[in-house]
């Protein structure tokens, strides 16, 4: 079976994607799969990658792309996907232009099975504001929130500050509606820091979300499946910083994770059931990581966000939670590819 692994992307998470892809590529069973590598640069150029796997994480990885023997120019990766007999696409892409339904739309147009959620689930799950709107309709417990456009913040930031203070109060978390790995996220403790947080978040997206700060443990759930949905034993992210931002996640050695999380059997059952509800109401397929707060004051689980293509190194939370639940990394890849093929077949349409 020919599997096309796509990595990089025109996203702030290009580097994290390349780390994830390195793990995926190294763990795909070569007796089962022929692996085709497609890299996307930060500028959005698609290349067929022919270098060593360990060089994918290097910033000069584009030096090792295949060149056309006649023109000497890099081979176009999209052309490769459309012209070669690829059986399934494994997009190891995080954030904007990879996790937001855009690249999934491309796969739909060229008619290829692909790992992970479809266009609708990817788009609404990537946009934190619309995720909240849908989950609110479904009765999923979540923090109070406000949504502002970039124009709102630019033209009348005082109204945004006033509305946030009235509805949420302090402290408040402010984040871009569409961004991953906690880029542009800040905790506002007063009106001055709120103004700055709103301006910063607006640099990353046209829509900004402000929500009530939850004093709680960060509990994460790995969800797997199409119709038959399973949830791994939950894990806990313990930040060395004030909150689990980009630096705390990837570069602060004192941040850590616990798998499984220290929860009672009743708590595990409750948060797993909530994760399934979120996965279903957002029309997810294949995989997602659903994150919650376990509020210290009330002991209640409060939905935080969902990641439809979570970090995928062999030490990432998603793979670690399944490893602790009895599914090893390589086996997990096999299951995801099988789910992609099953989902493609189930969604076949008659266009005649």
CSV table of C-alpha atoms in Angstrom, one decimal:
chain,number,residue,atom,x,y,z
A,1,UNK,CA,0.0,0.0,0.0
A,2,UNK,CA,1.4,3.4,-1.0
A,3,UNK,CA,1.1,5.9,1.8
A,4,UNK,CA,1.8,9.6,1.2
A,5,UNK,CA,3.0,11.3,4.4
A,6,UNK,CA,2.6,15.1,4.2
A,7,UNK,CA,4.5,17.4,6.6
A,8,UNK,CA,5.5,21.0,7.2
A,9,UNK,CA,2.8,23.5,6.1
A,10,UNK,CA,2.2,27.2,5.8
A,11,UNK,CA,1.7,27.4,9.5
A,12,UNK,CA,3.3,28.6,12.7
A,13,UNK,CA,3.5,24.9,13.6
A,14,UNK,CA,5.6,23.9,10.6
A,15,UNK,CA,8.5,22.8,12.8
A,16,UNK,CA,6.3,20.8,15.2
A,17,UNK,CA,4.7,19.1,12.1
A,18,UNK,CA,8.1,18.0,10.9
A,19,UNK,CA,8.9,16.5,14.3
A,20,UNK,CA,5.7,14.6,14.3
A,21,UNK,CA,6.2,13.4,10.8
A,22,UNK,CA,9.6,12.1,11.6
A,23,UNK,CA,8.1,9.8,14.2
A,24,UNK,CA,5.3,8.7,11.9
A,25,UNK,CA,7.7,7.9,9.0
A,26,UNK,CA,10.1,6.0,11.2
A,27,UNK,CA,7.3,3.8,12.6
A,28,UNK,CA,5.4,2.9,9.4
A,29,UNK,CA,6.0,-0.8,8.7
A,30,UNK,CA,7.9,-1.0,5.4
A,31,UNK,CA,6.7,-4.5,4.9
A,32,UNK,CA,3.1,-3.2,4.7
A,33,UNK,CA,3.7,0.3,3.2
A,34,UNK,CA,5.6,2.0,0.5
A,35,UNK,CA,6.1,5.5,1.9
A,36,UNK,CA,6.0,8.6,-0.3
A,37,UNK,CA,7.1,11.9,1.4
A,38,UNK,CA,5.6,15.3,0.5
A,39,UNK,CA,6.9,18.4,2.3
A,40,UNK,CA,5.2,21.8,2.4
A,41,UNK,CA,7.5,24.8,3.0
A,42,UNK,CA,6.6,27.8,5.3
A,43,UNK,CA,5.9,29.7,2.1
A,44,UNK,CA,3.4,27.1,1.0
A,45,UNK,CA,5.4,25.3,-1.7
A,46,UNK,CA,4.8,21.6,-2.1
A,47,UNK,CA,7.9,19.3,-2.7
A,48,UNK,CA,8.6,15.7,-3.1
A,49,UNK,CA,11.1,14.9,-0.4
A,50,UNK,CA,13.8,12.4,-1.1
A,51,UNK,CA,16.3,13.1,1.6
A,52,UNK,CA,17.0,11.3,4.9
A,53,UNK,CA,14.2,11.1,7.4
A,54,UNK,CA,16.3,12.5,10.2
A,55,UNK,CA,16.9,15.7,8.1
A,56,UNK,CA,13.2,16.5,7.9
A,57,UNK,CA,13.4,18.4,11.2
A,58,UNK,CA,16.3,20.5,9.9
A,59,UNK,CA,15.4,24.0,8.6
A,60,UNK,CA,17.2,23.3,5.3
A,61,UNK,CA,15.2,20.2,4.5
A,62,UNK,CA,14.1,21.7,1.2
A,63,UNK,CA,17.7,21.3,-0.1
A,64,UNK,CA,16.9,17.5,-0.3
A,65,UNK,CA,13.9,17.6,-2.5
A,66,UNK,CA,13.6,15.7,-5.8
A,67,UNK,CA,14.5,17.8,-8.9
A,68,UNK,CA,13.1,17.3,-12.4
A,69,UNK,CA,15.8,15.8,-14.6
A,70,UNK,CA,15.1,18.1,-17.5
A,71,UNK,CA,14.4,21.5,-15.9
A,72,UNK,CA,16.3,21.0,-12.7
A,73,UNK,CA,13.4,22.5,-10.7
A,74,UNK,CA,11.9,20.9,-7.6
A,75,UNK,CA,9.2,18.3,-8.4
A,76,UNK,CA,5.7,19.7,-7.5
A,77,UNK,CA,4.3,17.7,-4.6
A,78,UNK,CA,0.7,18.2,-5.5
A,79,UNK,CA,1.4,16.9,-9.0
A,80,UNK,CA,2.9,13.8,-7.4
A,81,UNK,CA,-0.2,13.2,-5.3
A,82,UNK,CA,-2.6,13.5,-8.3
A,83,UNK,CA,-0.5,11.5,-10.8
A,84,UNK,CA,0.9,8.7,-8.7
A,85,UNK,CA,-1.1,5.8,-7.5
A,86,UNK,CA,-1.4,6.8,-3.9
A,87,UNK,CA,-3.6,4.6,-1.8
A,88,UNK,CA,-4.0,6.8,1.3
A,89,UNK,CA,-2.7,10.2,2.5
A,90,UNK,CA,-1.4,10.7,6.0
A,91,UNK,CA,-1.4,14.5,6.6
A,92,UNK,CA,0.9,15.1,9.6
A,93,UNK,CA,0.0,18.8,9.6
A,94,UNK,CA,-0.8,21.0,12.5
A,95,UNK,CA,-2.6,24.3,12.7
A,96,UNK,CA,-3.6,26.6,9.9
A,97,UNK,CA,-3.7,25.2,6.4
A,98,UNK,CA,-3.3,21.7,7.7
A,99,UNK,CA,-5.8,21.1,10.5
A,100,UNK,CA,-8.5,23.6,9.4
A,101,UNK,CA,-10.2,21.8,6.6
A,102,UNK,CA,-8.3,23.5,3.8
A,103,UNK,CA,-6.0,20.7,2.9
A,104,UNK,CA,-8.7,18.1,3.6
A,105,UNK,CA,-10.7,19.9,0.8
A,106,UNK,CA,-7.9,19.3,-1.6
A,107,UNK,CA,-7.8,15.6,-0.7
A,108,UNK,CA,-11.6,15.4,-1.4
A,109,UNK,CA,-11.2,17.2,-4.7
A,110,UNK,CA,-8.5,14.8,-5.9
A,111,UNK,CA,-10.5,11.8,-4.6
A,112,UNK,CA,-7.9,10.3,-2.2
A,113,UNK,CA,-8.6,8.6,1.2
A,114,UNK,CA,-6.8,10.5,4.1
A,115,UNK,CA,-6.2,10.0,7.7
A,116,UNK,CA,-8.2,12.1,10.2
A,117,UNK,CA,-11.3,14.3,10.2
A,118,UNK,CA,-13.1,15.7,7.2
A,119,UNK,CA,-13.5,19.2,6.0
A,120,UNK,CA,-16.4,20.1,8.3
A,121,UNK,CA,-15.0,18.7,11.5
A,122,UNK,CA,-11.6,20.1,10.8
A,123,UNK,CA,-12.8,23.6,10.1
A,124,UNK,CA,-15.2,23.9,13.1
A,125,UNK,CA,-12.7,22.2,15.5
A,126,UNK,CA,-9.9,24.5,14.4
A,127,UNK,CA,-12.0,27.6,15.0
A,128,UNK,CA,-12.4,27.8,18.8
A,129,UNK,CA,-15.3,30.2,18.6
A,130,UNK,CA,-17.4,27.9,16.4
A,131,UNK,CA,-16.3,24.9,18.4
A,132,UNK,CA,-17.8,26.6,21.5
A,133,UNK,CA,-21.0,27.5,19.6
A,134,UNK,CA,-21.7,23.9,18.6
A,135,UNK,CA,-20.7,22.4,21.9
A,136,UNK,CA,-22.9,25.0,23.7
A,137,UNK,CA,-25.8,23.8,21.6
A,138,UNK,CA,-25.1,20.2,22.7
A,139,UNK,CA,-24.9,21.1,26.3
A,140,UNK,CA,-21.2,20.4,26.7
A,141,UNK,CA,-19.9,22.2,29.9
A,142,UNK,CA,-17.5,25.0,29.0
A,143,UNK,CA,-16.3,28.3,30.3
A,144,UNK,CA,-18.1,31.6,29.6
A,145,UNK,CA,-16.7,33.4,26.6
A,146,UNK,CA,-16.8,36.4,24.2
A,147,UNK,CA,-15.9,36.5,20.6
A,148,UNK,CA,-14.5,39.6,18.8
A,149,UNK,CA,-13.4,40.3,15.3
A,150,UNK,CA,-10.1,41.9,14.4
A,151,UNK,CA,-12.1,45.0,13.3
A,152,UNK,CA,-13.9,45.1,16.7
A,153,UNK,CA,-10.5,45.2,18.4
A,154,UNK,CA,-9.0,47.8,16.0
A,155,UNK,CA,-12.0,50.1,15.9
A,156,UNK,CA,-13.4,49.9,19.4
A,157,UNK,CA,-11.2,48.1,21.8
A,158,UNK,CA,-12.7,49.7,24.8
A,159,UNK,CA,-16.1,48.1,24.1
A,160,UNK,CA,-14.3,44.7,23.8
A,161,UNK,CA,-12.6,45.3,27.2
A,162,UNK,CA,-15.9,46.4,28.8
A,163,UNK,CA,-17.9,43.4,27.4
A,164,UNK,CA,-15.2,41.0,28.6
A,165,UNK,CA,-15.1,42.5,32.1
A,166,UNK,CA,-18.9,42.3,32.4
A,167,UNK,CA,-19.3,38.8,31.1
A,168,UNK,CA,-16.1,37.1,32.2
A,169,UNK,CA,-14.1,39.2,34.6
A,170,UNK,CA,-10.5,38.6,35.6
A,171,UNK,CA,-8.4,36.7,35.0
A,172,UNK,CA,-9.4,36.0,31.4
A,173,UNK,CA,-7.7,34.0,28.7
A,174,UNK,CA,-7.4,35.6,25.3
A,175,UNK,CA,-6.5,33.6,22.3
A,176,UNK,CA,-6.8,33.6,18.5
A,177,UNK,CA,-9.8,31.7,17.4
A,178,UNK,CA,-7.8,29.9,14.7
A,179,UNK,CA,-4.3,29.0,15.9
A,180,UNK,CA,-2.5,26.0,17.3
A,181,UNK,CA,0.2,25.2,19.9
A,182,UNK,CA,-1.0,28.2,22.1
A,183,UNK,CA,0.4,30.8,19.7
A,184,UNK,CA,-0.9,34.3,20.6
A,185,UNK,CA,-2.5,33.1,23.9
A,186,UNK,CA,-2.2,35.4,27.0
A,187,UNK,CA,-3.7,35.6,30.4
A,188,UNK,CA,-5.2,39.0,31.2
A,189,UNK,CA,-5.3,40.1,34.8
A,190,UNK,CA,-6.5,43.7,34.4
A,191,UNK,CA,-7.8,46.1,31.7
A,192,UNK,CA,-4.3,47.1,30.6
A,193,UNK,CA,-3.1,43.5,30.0
A,194,UNK,CA,-6.5,42.7,28.4
A,195,UNK,CA,-6.0,45.4,25.8
A,196,UNK,CA,-2.5,44.0,25.0
A,197,UNK,CA,-3.8,40.4,24.9
A,198,UNK,CA,-6.6,41.3,22.5
A,199,UNK,CA,-4.2,43.2,20.2
A,200,UNK,CA,-1.7,40.3,20.3
A,201,UNK,CA,-4.3,37.6,19.5
A,202,UNK,CA,-5.7,39.8,16.6
A,203,UNK,CA,-2.2,39.6,15.0
A,204,UNK,CA,-2.7,35.8,14.5
A,205,UNK,CA,-6.4,35.7,13.4
A,206,UNK,CA,-9.4,37.8,12.3
A,207,UNK,CA,-11.4,36.4,15.2
A,208,UNK,CA,-10.4,36.4,18.9
A,209,UNK,CA,-11.8,34.5,21.8
A,210,UNK,CA,-11.8,35.7,25.4
A,211,UNK,CA,-12.9,33.2,28.0
A,212,UNK,CA,-13.1,32.8,31.8
A,213,UNK,CA,-10.0,31.5,33.5
A,214,UNK,CA,-10.5,28.0,34.9
A,215,UNK,CA,-8.4,27.1,37.9
A,216,UNK,CA,-8.1,23.4,37.2
A,217,UNK,CA,-6.0,20.4,36.2
A,218,UNK,CA,-5.5,20.0,32.4
A,219,UNK,CA,-6.9,16.5,31.5
A,220,UNK,CA,-6.5,15.2,27.9
A,221,UNK,CA,-8.3,12.4,26.1
A,222,UNK,CA,-7.2,10.5,23.0
A,223,UNK,CA,-10.2,9.6,20.9
A,224,UNK,CA,-10.0,7.0,18.1
A,225,UNK,CA,-12.6,5.6,15.6
A,226,UNK,CA,-15.2,6.5,13.0
A,227,UNK,CA,-18.5,5.1,14.3
A,228,UNK,CA,-17.2,2.8,16.9
A,229,UNK,CA,-15.4,5.4,19.1
A,230,UNK,CA,-12.9,4.5,21.8
A,231,UNK,CA,-11.1,6.7,24.3
A,232,UNK,CA,-7.7,5.9,25.8
A,233,UNK,CA,-6.9,6.3,29.5
A,234,UNK,CA,-6.8,10.1,30.1
A,235,UNK,CA,-3.5,11.9,30.7
A,236,UNK,CA,-2.6,15.1,32.5
A,237,UNK,CA,-0.5,18.0,31.3
A,238,UNK,CA,1.4,19.7,34.1
A,239,UNK,CA,2.8,23.1,33.1
A,240,UNK,CA,6.0,24.6,34.6
A,241,UNK,CA,4.7,28.0,33.4
A,242,UNK,CA,1.6,29.9,34.5
A,243,UNK,CA,-0.3,28.1,31.7
A,244,UNK,CA,0.5,25.5,29.1
A,245,UNK,CA,1.7,27.8,26.3
A,246,UNK,CA,4.0,27.1,23.4
A,247,UNK,CA,7.2,27.4,25.4
A,248,UNK,CA,5.9,25.3,28.2
A,249,UNK,CA,4.8,22.6,25.8
A,250,UNK,CA,7.9,22.2,23.7
A,251,UNK,CA,10.9,23.9,25.4
A,252,UNK,CA,10.5,24.0,29.1
A,253,UNK,CA,12.0,20.8,30.5
A,254,UNK,CA,10.2,21.2,33.8
A,255,UNK,CA,6.8,20.8,32.1
A,256,UNK,CA,5.6,17.2,32.2
A,257,UNK,CA,2.8,14.9,31.5
A,258,UNK,CA,1.3,12.1,33.5
A,259,UNK,CA,-0.2,9.1,31.7
A,260,UNK,CA,-2.5,7.8,33.1
A,261,UNK,CA,-3.8,10.9,34.9
A,262,UNK,CA,-4.5,10.4,38.6
A,263,UNK,CA,-8.3,10.2,38.4
A,264,UNK,CA,-10.9,8.0,40.1
A,265,UNK,CA,-12.7,5.4,38.0
A,266,UNK,CA,-15.8,7.5,38.1
A,267,UNK,CA,-13.9,10.6,36.9
A,268,UNK,CA,-12.3,8.5,34.0
A,269,UNK,CA,-15.7,7.3,32.9
A,270,UNK,CA,-17.1,10.9,33.1
A,271,UNK,CA,-14.4,12.6,31.1
A,272,UNK,CA,-14.2,9.8,28.5
A,273,UNK,CA,-18.0,10.1,27.9
A,274,UNK,CA,-17.7,13.8,27.5
A,275,UNK,CA,-14.8,13.4,25.0
A,276,UNK,CA,-17.0,11.0,23.0
A,277,UNK,CA,-19.8,13.6,23.0
A,278,UNK,CA,-17.5,16.3,21.7
A,279,UNK,CA,-16.0,14.0,19.0
A,280,UNK,CA,-19.5,13.1,17.8
A,281,UNK,CA,-21.1,16.5,17.9
A,282,UNK,CA,-18.3,18.0,15.8
A,283,UNK,CA,-18.6,15.1,13.3
A,284,UNK,CA,-15.0,13.9,13.9
A,285,UNK,CA,-13.5,10.8,12.2
A,286,UNK,CA,-10.3,8.9,12.8
A,287,UNK,CA,-8.7,10.7,15.6
A,288,UNK,CA,-8.8,13.7,17.9
A,289,UNK,CA,-7.4,14.8,21.2
A,290,UNK,CA,-10.1,16.4,23.4
A,291,UNK,CA,-8.9,18.6,26.3
A,292,UNK,CA,-10.7,19.4,29.5
A,293,UNK,CA,-10.1,21.3,32.8
A,294,UNK,CA,-10.9,19.5,36.0
A,295,UNK,CA,-12.0,22.5,38.0
A,296,UNK,CA,-10.4,22.4,41.5
A,297,UNK,CA,-13.2,24.4,43.2
A,298,UNK,CA,-16.2,22.4,41.8
A,299,UNK,CA,-14.6,19.1,40.8
A,300,UNK,CA,-16.4,19.4,37.4
A,301,UNK,CA,-14.9,18.7,34.0
A,302,UNK,CA,-15.0,21.7,31.7
A,303,UNK,CA,-14.3,21.4,27.9
A,304,UNK,CA,-11.3,23.4,26.7
A,305,UNK,CA,-10.6,22.5,23.1
A,306,UNK,CA,-10.2,19.8,20.5
A,307,UNK,CA,-7.2,19.0,18.3
A,308,UNK,CA,-8.1,17.0,15.2
A,309,UNK,CA,-4.4,16.4,14.3
A,310,UNK,CA,-2.6,16.5,17.6
A,311,UNK,CA,1.1,16.3,18.1
A,312,UNK,CA,2.3,12.9,16.9
A,313,UNK,CA,5.8,12.2,18.1
A,314,UNK,CA,6.3,9.0,20.0
A,315,UNK,CA,6.4,11.0,23.2
A,316,UNK,CA,3.3,13.2,22.4
A,317,UNK,CA,0.3,12.9,24.6
A,318,UNK,CA,-1.9,11.3,22.0
A,319,UNK,CA,0.4,8.3,21.3
A,320,UNK,CA,1.4,8.0,25.0
A,321,UNK,CA,-2.2,7.7,26.1
A,322,UNK,CA,-2.8,4.9,23.6
A,323,UNK,CA,0.5,3.2,24.5
A,324,UNK,CA,-0.7,3.2,28.1
A,325,UNK,CA,-4.0,1.7,26.9
A,326,UNK,CA,-2.3,-1.2,25.1
A,327,UNK,CA,-1.9,0.1,21.5
A,328,UNK,CA,1.7,0.6,20.5
A,329,UNK,CA,2.7,3.5,18.1
A,330,UNK,CA,3.1,1.4,15.0
A,331,UNK,CA,-0.2,-0.4,15.6
A,332,UNK,CA,-1.9,3.0,16.1
A,333,UNK,CA,-0.7,4.0,12.7
A,334,UNK,CA,-2.1,0.8,11.1
A,335,UNK,CA,-5.5,1.5,12.8
A,336,UNK,CA,-5.6,5.1,11.6
A,337,UNK,CA,-4.8,4.1,8.0
A,338,UNK,CA,-7.5,1.4,8.1
A,339,UNK,CA,-10.0,4.0,9.5
A,340,UNK,CA,-9.1,6.4,6.7
A,341,UNK,CA,-9.9,3.7,4.1
A,342,UNK,CA,-13.1,2.6,5.8
A,343,UNK,CA,-14.3,6.2,6.1
A,344,UNK,CA,-13.5,6.9,2.4
A,345,UNK,CA,-15.6,3.8,1.4
A,346,UNK,CA,-18.5,4.7,3.7
A,347,UNK,CA,-18.7,8.2,2.3
A,348,UNK,CA,-18.7,7.3,-1.4
A,349,UNK,CA,-21.2,9.2,-3.5
A,350,UNK,CA,-23.0,8.7,-6.8
A,351,UNK,CA,-22.4,11.8,-8.9
A,352,UNK,CA,-24.4,10.5,-11.9
